[in-house]
Coordinates of C-alpha atoms in Angstrom, one line a residue:
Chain I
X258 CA 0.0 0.0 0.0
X259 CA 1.5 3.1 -1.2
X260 CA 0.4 6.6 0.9
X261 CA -1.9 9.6 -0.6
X262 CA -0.6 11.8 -2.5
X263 CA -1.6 14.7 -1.0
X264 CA 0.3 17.3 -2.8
X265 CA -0.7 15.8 -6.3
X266 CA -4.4 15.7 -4.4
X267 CA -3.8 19.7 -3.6
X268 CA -3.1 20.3 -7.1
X269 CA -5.9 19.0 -8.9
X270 CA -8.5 20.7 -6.3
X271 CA -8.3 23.9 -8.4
X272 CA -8.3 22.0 -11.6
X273 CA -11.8 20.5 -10.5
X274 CA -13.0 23.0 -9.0
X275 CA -12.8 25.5 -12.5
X276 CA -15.8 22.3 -13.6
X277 CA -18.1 23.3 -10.8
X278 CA -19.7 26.0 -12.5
X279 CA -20.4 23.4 -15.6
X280 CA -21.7 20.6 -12.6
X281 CA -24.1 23.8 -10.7
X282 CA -25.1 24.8 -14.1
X283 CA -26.7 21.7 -15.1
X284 CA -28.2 21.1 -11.7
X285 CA -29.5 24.6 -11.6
X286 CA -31.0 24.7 -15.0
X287 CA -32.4 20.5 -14.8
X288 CA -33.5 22.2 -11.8
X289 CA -35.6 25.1 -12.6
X290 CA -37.2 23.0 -15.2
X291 CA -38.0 20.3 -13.5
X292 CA -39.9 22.1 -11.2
X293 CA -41.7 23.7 -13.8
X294 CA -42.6 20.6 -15.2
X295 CA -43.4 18.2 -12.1
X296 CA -45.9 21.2 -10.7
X297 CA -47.7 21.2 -14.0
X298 CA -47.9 16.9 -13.6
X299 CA -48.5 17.5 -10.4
X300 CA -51.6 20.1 -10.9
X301 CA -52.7 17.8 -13.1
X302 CA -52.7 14.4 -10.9
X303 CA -54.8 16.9 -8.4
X304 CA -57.3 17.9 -11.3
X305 CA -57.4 14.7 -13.7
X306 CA -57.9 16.1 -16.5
X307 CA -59.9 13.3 -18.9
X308 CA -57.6 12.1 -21.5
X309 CA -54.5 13.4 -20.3
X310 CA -54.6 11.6 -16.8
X311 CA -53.2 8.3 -18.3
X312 CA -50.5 10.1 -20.5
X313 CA -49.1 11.5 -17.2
X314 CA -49.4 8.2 -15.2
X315 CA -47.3 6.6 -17.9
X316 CA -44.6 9.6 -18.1
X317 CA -44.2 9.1 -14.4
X318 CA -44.4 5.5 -14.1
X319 CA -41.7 5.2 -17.4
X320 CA -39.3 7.6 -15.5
X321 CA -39.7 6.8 -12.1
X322 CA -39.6 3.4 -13.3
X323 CA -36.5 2.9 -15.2
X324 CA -32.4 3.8 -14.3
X325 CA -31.1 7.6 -15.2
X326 CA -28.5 6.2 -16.9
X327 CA -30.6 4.5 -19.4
X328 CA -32.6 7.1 -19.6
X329 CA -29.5 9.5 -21.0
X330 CA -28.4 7.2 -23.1
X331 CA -31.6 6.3 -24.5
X332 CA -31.8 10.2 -25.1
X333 CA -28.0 10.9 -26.5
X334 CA -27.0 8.2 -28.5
X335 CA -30.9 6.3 -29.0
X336 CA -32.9 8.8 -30.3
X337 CA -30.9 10.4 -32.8
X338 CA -30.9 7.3 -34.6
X339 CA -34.9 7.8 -34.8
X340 CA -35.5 11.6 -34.8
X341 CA -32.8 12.7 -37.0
X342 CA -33.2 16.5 -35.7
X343 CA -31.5 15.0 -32.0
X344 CA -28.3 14.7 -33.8
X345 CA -27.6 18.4 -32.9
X346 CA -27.6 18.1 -29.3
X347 CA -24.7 18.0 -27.7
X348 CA -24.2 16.3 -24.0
X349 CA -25.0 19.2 -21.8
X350 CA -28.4 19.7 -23.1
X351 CA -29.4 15.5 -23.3
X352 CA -27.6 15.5 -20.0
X353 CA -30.2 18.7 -19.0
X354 CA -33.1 17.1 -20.9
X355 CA -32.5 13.8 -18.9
X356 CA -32.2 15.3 -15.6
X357 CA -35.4 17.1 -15.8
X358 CA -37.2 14.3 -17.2
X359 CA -36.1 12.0 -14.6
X360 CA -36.4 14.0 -11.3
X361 CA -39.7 15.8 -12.6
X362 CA -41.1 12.6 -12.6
X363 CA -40.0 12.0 -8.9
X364 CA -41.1 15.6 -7.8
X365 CA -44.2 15.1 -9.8
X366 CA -45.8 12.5 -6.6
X367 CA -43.9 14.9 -3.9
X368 CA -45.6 18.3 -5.1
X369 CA -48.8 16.1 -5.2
X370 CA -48.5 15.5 -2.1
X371 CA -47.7 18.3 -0.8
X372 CA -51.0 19.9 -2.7
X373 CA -53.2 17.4 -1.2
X374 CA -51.3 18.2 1.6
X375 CA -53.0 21.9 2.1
X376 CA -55.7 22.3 4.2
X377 CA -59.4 21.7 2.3
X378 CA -60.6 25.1 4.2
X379 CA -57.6 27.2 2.2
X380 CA -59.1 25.8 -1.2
X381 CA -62.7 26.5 0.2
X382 CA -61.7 30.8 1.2
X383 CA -60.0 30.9 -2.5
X384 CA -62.9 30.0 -4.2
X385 CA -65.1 31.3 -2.0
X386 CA -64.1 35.0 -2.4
X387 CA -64.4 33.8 -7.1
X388 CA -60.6 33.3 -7.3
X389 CA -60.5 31.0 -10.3
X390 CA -58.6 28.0 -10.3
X391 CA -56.0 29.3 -12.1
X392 CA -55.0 31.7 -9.4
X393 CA -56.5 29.8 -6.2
X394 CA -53.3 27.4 -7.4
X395 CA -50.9 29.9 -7.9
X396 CA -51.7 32.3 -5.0
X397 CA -53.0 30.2 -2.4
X398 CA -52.5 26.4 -2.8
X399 CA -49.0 26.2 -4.6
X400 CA -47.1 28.3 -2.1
X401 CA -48.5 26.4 0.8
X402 CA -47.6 23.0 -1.1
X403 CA -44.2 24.6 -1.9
X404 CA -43.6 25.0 1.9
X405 CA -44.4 21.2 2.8
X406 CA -42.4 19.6 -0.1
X407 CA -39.4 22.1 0.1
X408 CA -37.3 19.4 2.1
X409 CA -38.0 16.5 -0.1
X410 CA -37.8 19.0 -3.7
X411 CA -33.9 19.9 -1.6
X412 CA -33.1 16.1 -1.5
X413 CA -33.9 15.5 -5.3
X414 CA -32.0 18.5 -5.9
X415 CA -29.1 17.2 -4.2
X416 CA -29.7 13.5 -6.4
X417 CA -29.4 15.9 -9.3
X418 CA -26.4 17.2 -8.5
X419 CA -24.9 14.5 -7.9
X420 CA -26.6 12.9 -10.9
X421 CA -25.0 15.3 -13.2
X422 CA -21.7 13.6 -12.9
X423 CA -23.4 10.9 -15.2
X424 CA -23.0 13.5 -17.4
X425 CA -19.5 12.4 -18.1
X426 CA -21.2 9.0 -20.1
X427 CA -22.3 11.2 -22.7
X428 CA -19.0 12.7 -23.4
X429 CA -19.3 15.8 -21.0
X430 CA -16.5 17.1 -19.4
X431 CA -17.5 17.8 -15.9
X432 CA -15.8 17.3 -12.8
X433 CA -15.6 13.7 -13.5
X434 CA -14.3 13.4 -16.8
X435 CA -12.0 16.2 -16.0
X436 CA -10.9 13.8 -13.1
X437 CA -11.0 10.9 -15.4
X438 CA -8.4 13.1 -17.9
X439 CA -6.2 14.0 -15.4
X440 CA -6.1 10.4 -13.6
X441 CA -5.4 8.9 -17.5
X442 CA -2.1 11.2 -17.5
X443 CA -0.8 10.2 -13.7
X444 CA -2.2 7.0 -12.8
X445 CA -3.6 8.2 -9.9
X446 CA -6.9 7.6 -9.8
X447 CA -7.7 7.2 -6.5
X448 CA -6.1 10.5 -5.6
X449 CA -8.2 12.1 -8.6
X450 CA -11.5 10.7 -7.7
X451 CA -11.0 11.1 -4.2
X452 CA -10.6 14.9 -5.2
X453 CA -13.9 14.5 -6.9
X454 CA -15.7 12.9 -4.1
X455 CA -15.0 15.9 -1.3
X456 CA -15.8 18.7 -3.5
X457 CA -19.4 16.8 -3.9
X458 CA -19.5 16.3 -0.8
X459 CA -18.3 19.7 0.3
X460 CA -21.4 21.3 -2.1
X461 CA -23.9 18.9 -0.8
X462 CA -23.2 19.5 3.3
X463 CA -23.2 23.3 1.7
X464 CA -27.2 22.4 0.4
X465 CA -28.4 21.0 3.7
X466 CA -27.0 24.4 5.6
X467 CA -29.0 26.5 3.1
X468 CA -32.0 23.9 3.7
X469 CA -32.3 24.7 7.2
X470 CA -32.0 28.2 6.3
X471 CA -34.8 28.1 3.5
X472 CA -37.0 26.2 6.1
X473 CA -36.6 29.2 8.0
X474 CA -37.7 31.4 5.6
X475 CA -40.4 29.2 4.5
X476 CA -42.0 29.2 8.1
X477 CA -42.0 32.4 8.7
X478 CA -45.7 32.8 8.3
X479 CA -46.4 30.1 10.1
X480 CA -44.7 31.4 13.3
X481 CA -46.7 31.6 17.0
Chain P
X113 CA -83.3 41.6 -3.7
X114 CA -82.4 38.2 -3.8
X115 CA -84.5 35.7 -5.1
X116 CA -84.1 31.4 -4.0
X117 CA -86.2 29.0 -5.1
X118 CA -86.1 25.7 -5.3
X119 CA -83.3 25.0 -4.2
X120 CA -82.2 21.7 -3.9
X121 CA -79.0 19.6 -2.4
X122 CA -78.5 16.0 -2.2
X123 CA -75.1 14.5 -0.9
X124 CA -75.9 10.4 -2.3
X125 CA -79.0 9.4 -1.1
X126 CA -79.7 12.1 1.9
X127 CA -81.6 15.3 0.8
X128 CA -80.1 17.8 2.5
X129 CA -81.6 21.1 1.1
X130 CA -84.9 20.2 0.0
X131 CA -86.4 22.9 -2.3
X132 CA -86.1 25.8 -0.4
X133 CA -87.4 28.9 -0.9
X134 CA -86.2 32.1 0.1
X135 CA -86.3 36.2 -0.5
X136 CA -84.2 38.3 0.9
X137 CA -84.4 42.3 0.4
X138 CA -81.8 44.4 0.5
X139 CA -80.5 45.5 3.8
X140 CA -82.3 42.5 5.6
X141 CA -80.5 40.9 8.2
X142 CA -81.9 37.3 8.4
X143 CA -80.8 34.4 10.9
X144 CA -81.1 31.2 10.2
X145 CA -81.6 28.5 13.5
X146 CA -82.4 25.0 13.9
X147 CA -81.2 21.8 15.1
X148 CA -77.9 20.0 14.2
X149 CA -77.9 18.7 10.9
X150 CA -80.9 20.2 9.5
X151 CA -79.1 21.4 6.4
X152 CA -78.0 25.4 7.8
X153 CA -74.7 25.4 7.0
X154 CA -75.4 23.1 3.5
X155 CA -77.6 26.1 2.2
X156 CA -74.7 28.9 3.0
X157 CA -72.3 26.4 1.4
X158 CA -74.9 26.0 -1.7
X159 CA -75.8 30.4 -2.2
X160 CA -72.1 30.1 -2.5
X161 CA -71.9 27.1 -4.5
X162 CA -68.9 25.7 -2.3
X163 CA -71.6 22.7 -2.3
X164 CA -73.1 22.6 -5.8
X165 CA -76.9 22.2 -5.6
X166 CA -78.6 20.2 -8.2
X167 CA -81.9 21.9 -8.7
X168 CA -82.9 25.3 -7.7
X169 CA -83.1 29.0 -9.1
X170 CA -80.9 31.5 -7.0
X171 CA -81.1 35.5 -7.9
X172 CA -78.8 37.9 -6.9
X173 CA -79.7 41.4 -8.3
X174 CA -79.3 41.1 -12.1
X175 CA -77.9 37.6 -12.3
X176 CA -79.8 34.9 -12.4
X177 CA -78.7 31.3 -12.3
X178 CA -80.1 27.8 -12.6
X179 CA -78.2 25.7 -9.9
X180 CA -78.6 22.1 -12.9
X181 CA -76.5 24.2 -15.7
X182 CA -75.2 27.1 -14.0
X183 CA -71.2 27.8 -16.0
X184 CA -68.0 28.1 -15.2
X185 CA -68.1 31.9 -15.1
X186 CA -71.9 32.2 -13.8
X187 CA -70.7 30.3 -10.3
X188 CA -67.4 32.9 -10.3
X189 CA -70.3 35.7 -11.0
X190 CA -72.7 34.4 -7.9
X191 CA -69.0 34.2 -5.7
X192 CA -68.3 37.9 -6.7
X193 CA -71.6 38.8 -5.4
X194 CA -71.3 37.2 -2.3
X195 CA -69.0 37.3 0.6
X196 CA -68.4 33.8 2.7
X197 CA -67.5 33.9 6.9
X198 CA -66.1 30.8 7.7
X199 CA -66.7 28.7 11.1
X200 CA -63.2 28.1 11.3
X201 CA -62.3 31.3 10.0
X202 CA -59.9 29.7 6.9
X203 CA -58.0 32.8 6.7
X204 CA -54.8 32.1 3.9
X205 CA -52.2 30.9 6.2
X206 CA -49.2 32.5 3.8
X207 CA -50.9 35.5 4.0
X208 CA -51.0 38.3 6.7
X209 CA -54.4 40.1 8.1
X210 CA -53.4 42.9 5.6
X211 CA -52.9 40.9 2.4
X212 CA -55.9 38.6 3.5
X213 CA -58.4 41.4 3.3
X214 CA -56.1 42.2 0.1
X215 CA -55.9 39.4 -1.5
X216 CA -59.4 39.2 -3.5
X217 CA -59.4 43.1 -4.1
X218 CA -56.2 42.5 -6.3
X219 CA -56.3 39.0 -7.5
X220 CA -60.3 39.2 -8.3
X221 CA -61.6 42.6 -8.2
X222 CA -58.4 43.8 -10.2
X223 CA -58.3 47.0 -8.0
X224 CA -54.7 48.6 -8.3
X225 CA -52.0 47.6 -4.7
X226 CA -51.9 50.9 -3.3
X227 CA -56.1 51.3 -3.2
X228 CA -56.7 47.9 -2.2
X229 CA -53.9 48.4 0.4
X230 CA -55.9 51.5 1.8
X231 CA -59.2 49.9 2.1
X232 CA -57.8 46.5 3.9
X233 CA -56.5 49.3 6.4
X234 CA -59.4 50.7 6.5
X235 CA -61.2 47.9 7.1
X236 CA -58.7 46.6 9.8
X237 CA -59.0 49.9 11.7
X238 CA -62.8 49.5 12.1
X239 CA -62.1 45.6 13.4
X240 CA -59.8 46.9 16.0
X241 CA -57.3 45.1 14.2
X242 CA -54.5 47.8 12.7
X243 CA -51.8 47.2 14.8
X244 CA -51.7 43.2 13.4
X245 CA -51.9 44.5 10.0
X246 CA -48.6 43.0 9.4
X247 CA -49.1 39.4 11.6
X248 CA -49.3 35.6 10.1
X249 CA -52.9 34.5 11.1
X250 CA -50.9 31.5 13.0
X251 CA -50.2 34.5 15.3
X252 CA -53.5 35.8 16.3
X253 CA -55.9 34.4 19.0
X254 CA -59.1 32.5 17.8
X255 CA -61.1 35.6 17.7
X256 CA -58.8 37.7 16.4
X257 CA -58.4 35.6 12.8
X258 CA -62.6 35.6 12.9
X259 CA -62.4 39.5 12.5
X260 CA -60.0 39.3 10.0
X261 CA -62.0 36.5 8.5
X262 CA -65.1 39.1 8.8
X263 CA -63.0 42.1 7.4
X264 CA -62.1 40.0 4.4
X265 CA -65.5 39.6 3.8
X266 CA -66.6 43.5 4.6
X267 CA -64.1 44.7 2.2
X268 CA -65.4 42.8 -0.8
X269 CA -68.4 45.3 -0.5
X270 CA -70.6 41.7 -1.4
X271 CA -74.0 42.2 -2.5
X272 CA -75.0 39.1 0.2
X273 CA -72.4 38.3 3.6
X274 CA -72.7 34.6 4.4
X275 CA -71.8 33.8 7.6
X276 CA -71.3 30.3 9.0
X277 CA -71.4 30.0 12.6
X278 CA -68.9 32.3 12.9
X279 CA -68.6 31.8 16.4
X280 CA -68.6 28.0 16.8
X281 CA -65.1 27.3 16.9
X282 CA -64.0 30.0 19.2
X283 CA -63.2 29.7 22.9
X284 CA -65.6 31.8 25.0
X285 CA -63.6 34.5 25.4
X286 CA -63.5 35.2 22.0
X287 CA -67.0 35.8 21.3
X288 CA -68.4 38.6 22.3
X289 CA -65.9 40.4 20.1
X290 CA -67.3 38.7 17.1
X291 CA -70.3 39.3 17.8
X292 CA -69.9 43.1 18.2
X293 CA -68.0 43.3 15.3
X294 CA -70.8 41.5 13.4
X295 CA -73.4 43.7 15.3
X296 CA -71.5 47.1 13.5
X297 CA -71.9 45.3 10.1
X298 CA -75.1 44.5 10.6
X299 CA -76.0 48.1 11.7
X300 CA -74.8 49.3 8.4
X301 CA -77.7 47.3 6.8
X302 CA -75.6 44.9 4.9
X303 CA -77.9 42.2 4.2
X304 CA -76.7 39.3 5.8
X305 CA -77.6 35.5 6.1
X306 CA -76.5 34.0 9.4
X307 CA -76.2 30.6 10.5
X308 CA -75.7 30.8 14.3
X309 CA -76.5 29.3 17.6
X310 CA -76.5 32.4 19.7
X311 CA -79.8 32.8 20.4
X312 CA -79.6 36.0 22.0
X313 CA -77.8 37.8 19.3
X314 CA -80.6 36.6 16.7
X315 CA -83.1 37.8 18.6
X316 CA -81.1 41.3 18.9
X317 CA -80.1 41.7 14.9
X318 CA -82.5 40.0 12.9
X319 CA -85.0 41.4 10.7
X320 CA -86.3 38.0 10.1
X321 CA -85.5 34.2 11.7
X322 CA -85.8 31.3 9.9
X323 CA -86.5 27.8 11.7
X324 CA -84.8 24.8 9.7
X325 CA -85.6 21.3 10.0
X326 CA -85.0 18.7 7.7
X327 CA -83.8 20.6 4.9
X328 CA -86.6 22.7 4.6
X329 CA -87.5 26.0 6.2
X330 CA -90.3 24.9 8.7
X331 CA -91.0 28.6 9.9
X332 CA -89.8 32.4 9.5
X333 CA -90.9 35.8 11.2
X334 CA -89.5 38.2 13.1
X335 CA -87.6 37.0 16.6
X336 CA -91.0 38.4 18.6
X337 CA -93.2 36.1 16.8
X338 CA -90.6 33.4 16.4
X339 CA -88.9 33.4 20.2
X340 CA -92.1 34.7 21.7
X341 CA -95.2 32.6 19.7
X342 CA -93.4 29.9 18.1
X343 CA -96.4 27.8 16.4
X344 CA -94.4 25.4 15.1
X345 CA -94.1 22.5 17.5
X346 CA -90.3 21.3 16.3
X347 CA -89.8 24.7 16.5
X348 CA -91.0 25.0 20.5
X349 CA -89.1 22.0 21.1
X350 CA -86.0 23.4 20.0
X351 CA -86.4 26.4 21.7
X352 CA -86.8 24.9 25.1
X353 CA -84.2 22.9 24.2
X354 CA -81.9 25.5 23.8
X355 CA -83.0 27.5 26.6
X356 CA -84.4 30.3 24.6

């Protein structure tokens, strides 16, 4: 057994580190659209909407139902082969696409939840006062769901992070594959992916300080 | 003037509202009593269609709408018309008094943030209310959130206030401030349709009472005739019942 190299450890930090903007990039972005897209699932699990209720209980039960890496490379190097317009994409975007697909499908059942979740007597004063439903969900409902599935919609952000490294798969140099380069050239690997595994960890323990913060925040209201 | 008839409400099997019939005028203050389960609270729930009726014919000024096909934007209409008190108050949690009062002013009535602001003030000043202008309803007492739930409802300037046994849920020392507060609306000659069980405070605001029983209206007059010649004999047993 041969000890760490910690200097060749030291060097590489900055090296992976200039890849965290590309790793928070595709989180953030997977992210934000994810959200978008598992409220609207979600709003429509609540509303069942004839006709479209199945198509959404097949989305979820395909994504949920199936590995993230399959699903990427079913999207990079599958479906170009069958809708020739694909070919363009490059890595970061199927890596994006995948990511939101995947975890939009998990947030989908969390934000319905959550919606359920909200008090009957909230929906009752919205519609009471001849809010439509449109804005009874946005003003009233959504941000009270928002505030009981914030600590689960945190943890499948931090899966997403931590997914994005799967990134490196379809070609992507991220953290990972920059690793992966630099480990090729010094035979290091452990050191390299070692490097790799801190910084993650270092964002992720990073998360769960904001999360307590945001939990904060998303009480306030709710205060005695 | 507003014009019920008819009205009907079944939840499976039970009749709960069955065919009722009533006018209101404008500026009347009517109280409805009765037993437990008799349907009270169903017909609030129905003028308001939070409960959807099946049959019936409910006017409110120039709208008119038949409870079997009434649309999408007929029910929003009869809402805008009408303003709903809650038993248990259902102020929006992620909303303070301020913005509760607020909130269908903006959102519904369209009324530009600075206005709107001015009348929830207002209307928090006359419920003794402005210095929790800015507090979470999880931080006001029992009675406290039923004002602001009865603001909210006063600054919608409704055609029709529903209220819902607004002082059910409270502790007792929160309701004779409810019911003061409800006695200054009512002395505005808001008309007003009031489920309540305190008997006294029918007997002091109403223009008119109306006895339910079994989904229907059994008898109506004004509290003398009801509380001092009730000829009704459901109606006299409930009564003594009560104690009044």
């Amino acid at each position: 057994m041969r000890a760490l190299d910690l200097e060749y450890m030291l060097g590489l930090v900055p090296v992976i580190l200039g890849y965290v903007p590309l790793t928070l990039f595709m989180a953030l972005v997977g992210m934000a659209l994810a959200l978008v897209l598992a409220s609207l699932l979600a709003v429509e699990r609540v509303f069942k909407v004839p006709g479209l209720d199945w198509l959404v209980l097949l989305f979820i039960s395909f994504f949920r139902g199936t590995p993230l890496l399959v699903q990427l490379f079913l999207f990079y190097y599958g479906l170009p082969q069958v809708l020739a317009f694909l070919t363009q994409i490059n890595g970061v975007t199927a890596a994006i696409m995948g990511l939101t697909l995947h975890f939009s499908a998990y947030m989908a059942e969390s934000i319905r939840a959550a919606i359920a979740g909200v008090d009957r007597s909230q929906w009752e004063a919205a519609q009471s006062i001849g809010m439509t439903q449109g804005q009874m969900m946005r003003r009233i409902v959504l941000p009270q769901a928002t505030r009981i599935a914030a600590p689960t919609l945190v943890n499948y952000f931090i899966d997403m992070i931590k997914g994005t490294s799967l990134a490196f798969t379809l070609g992507v140099t991220e953290m990972m594959g920059a690793a992966q380069k630099e480990a090729a050239g010094s035979f290091r690997y452990f050191e390299a992916f070692l490097v790799v595994a801190i910084i993650y960890w270092v964002i992720v323990e990073a998360l769960n300080q904001g999360q307590k913060r945001l939990e904060l925040f998303l009480n306030r209201a709710y205060a005695r | 003037m507003i014009d019920i008839r008819g009205l009907t409400k079944r939840f499976g099997e039970t009749t709960v509202i069955d065919g009722v019939d009533l006018r209101i005028a404008h500026g009347e203050r009517v109280v409805v009593i009765g037993p437990s389960g008799t349907g009270k609270s169903t017909l609030l729930r129905c003028l308001n269609f939070l409960d959807r009726p099946q049959a019936g014919q409910i006017s409110i000024g120039d709208l008119t709408l038949d409870a079997a096909r009434a649309s999408r934007a007929q029910i929003l209409a009869l809402r805008r018309r009408t303003a709903f008190v809650f038993q248990n108050y259902a102020l929006f949690a992620n909303r303070t008094a301020k913005e509760n009062i607020m909130e269908a002013l903006v959102t519904v009535q369209k009324q530009p943030r600075a206005e709107a602001e001015a009348r929830a003030l207002a209307v928090l000043a006359e419920t003794g209310l402005s210095d929790k202008a800015d507090s979470y309803p999880a931080a006001l007492s029992g009675g406290q959130q039923q004002r602001v739930g009865i603001g909210r409802a006063m600054a919608l300037h409704a055609d029709l206030m529903l209220f819902d046994e607004p002082t059910s849920a409270l502790d007792p020392e929160w309701v004779g401030e409810v019911l003061d507060l409800m006695r200054r609306v009512a002395a505005r000659r808001q008309t007003m349709l009031i489920v309540t069980h305190e008997m006294q405070f029918a007997r002091e605001i109403a223009d008119r009472i109306l006895f339910m029983h079994s989904g229907r209206i059994v008898e109506s007059g004004p509290p003398e005739q009801i509380f001092g010649a009730p000829k009704d004999e459901r109606l006299q047993r409930f009564l003594s019942r009560v104690g009044a």
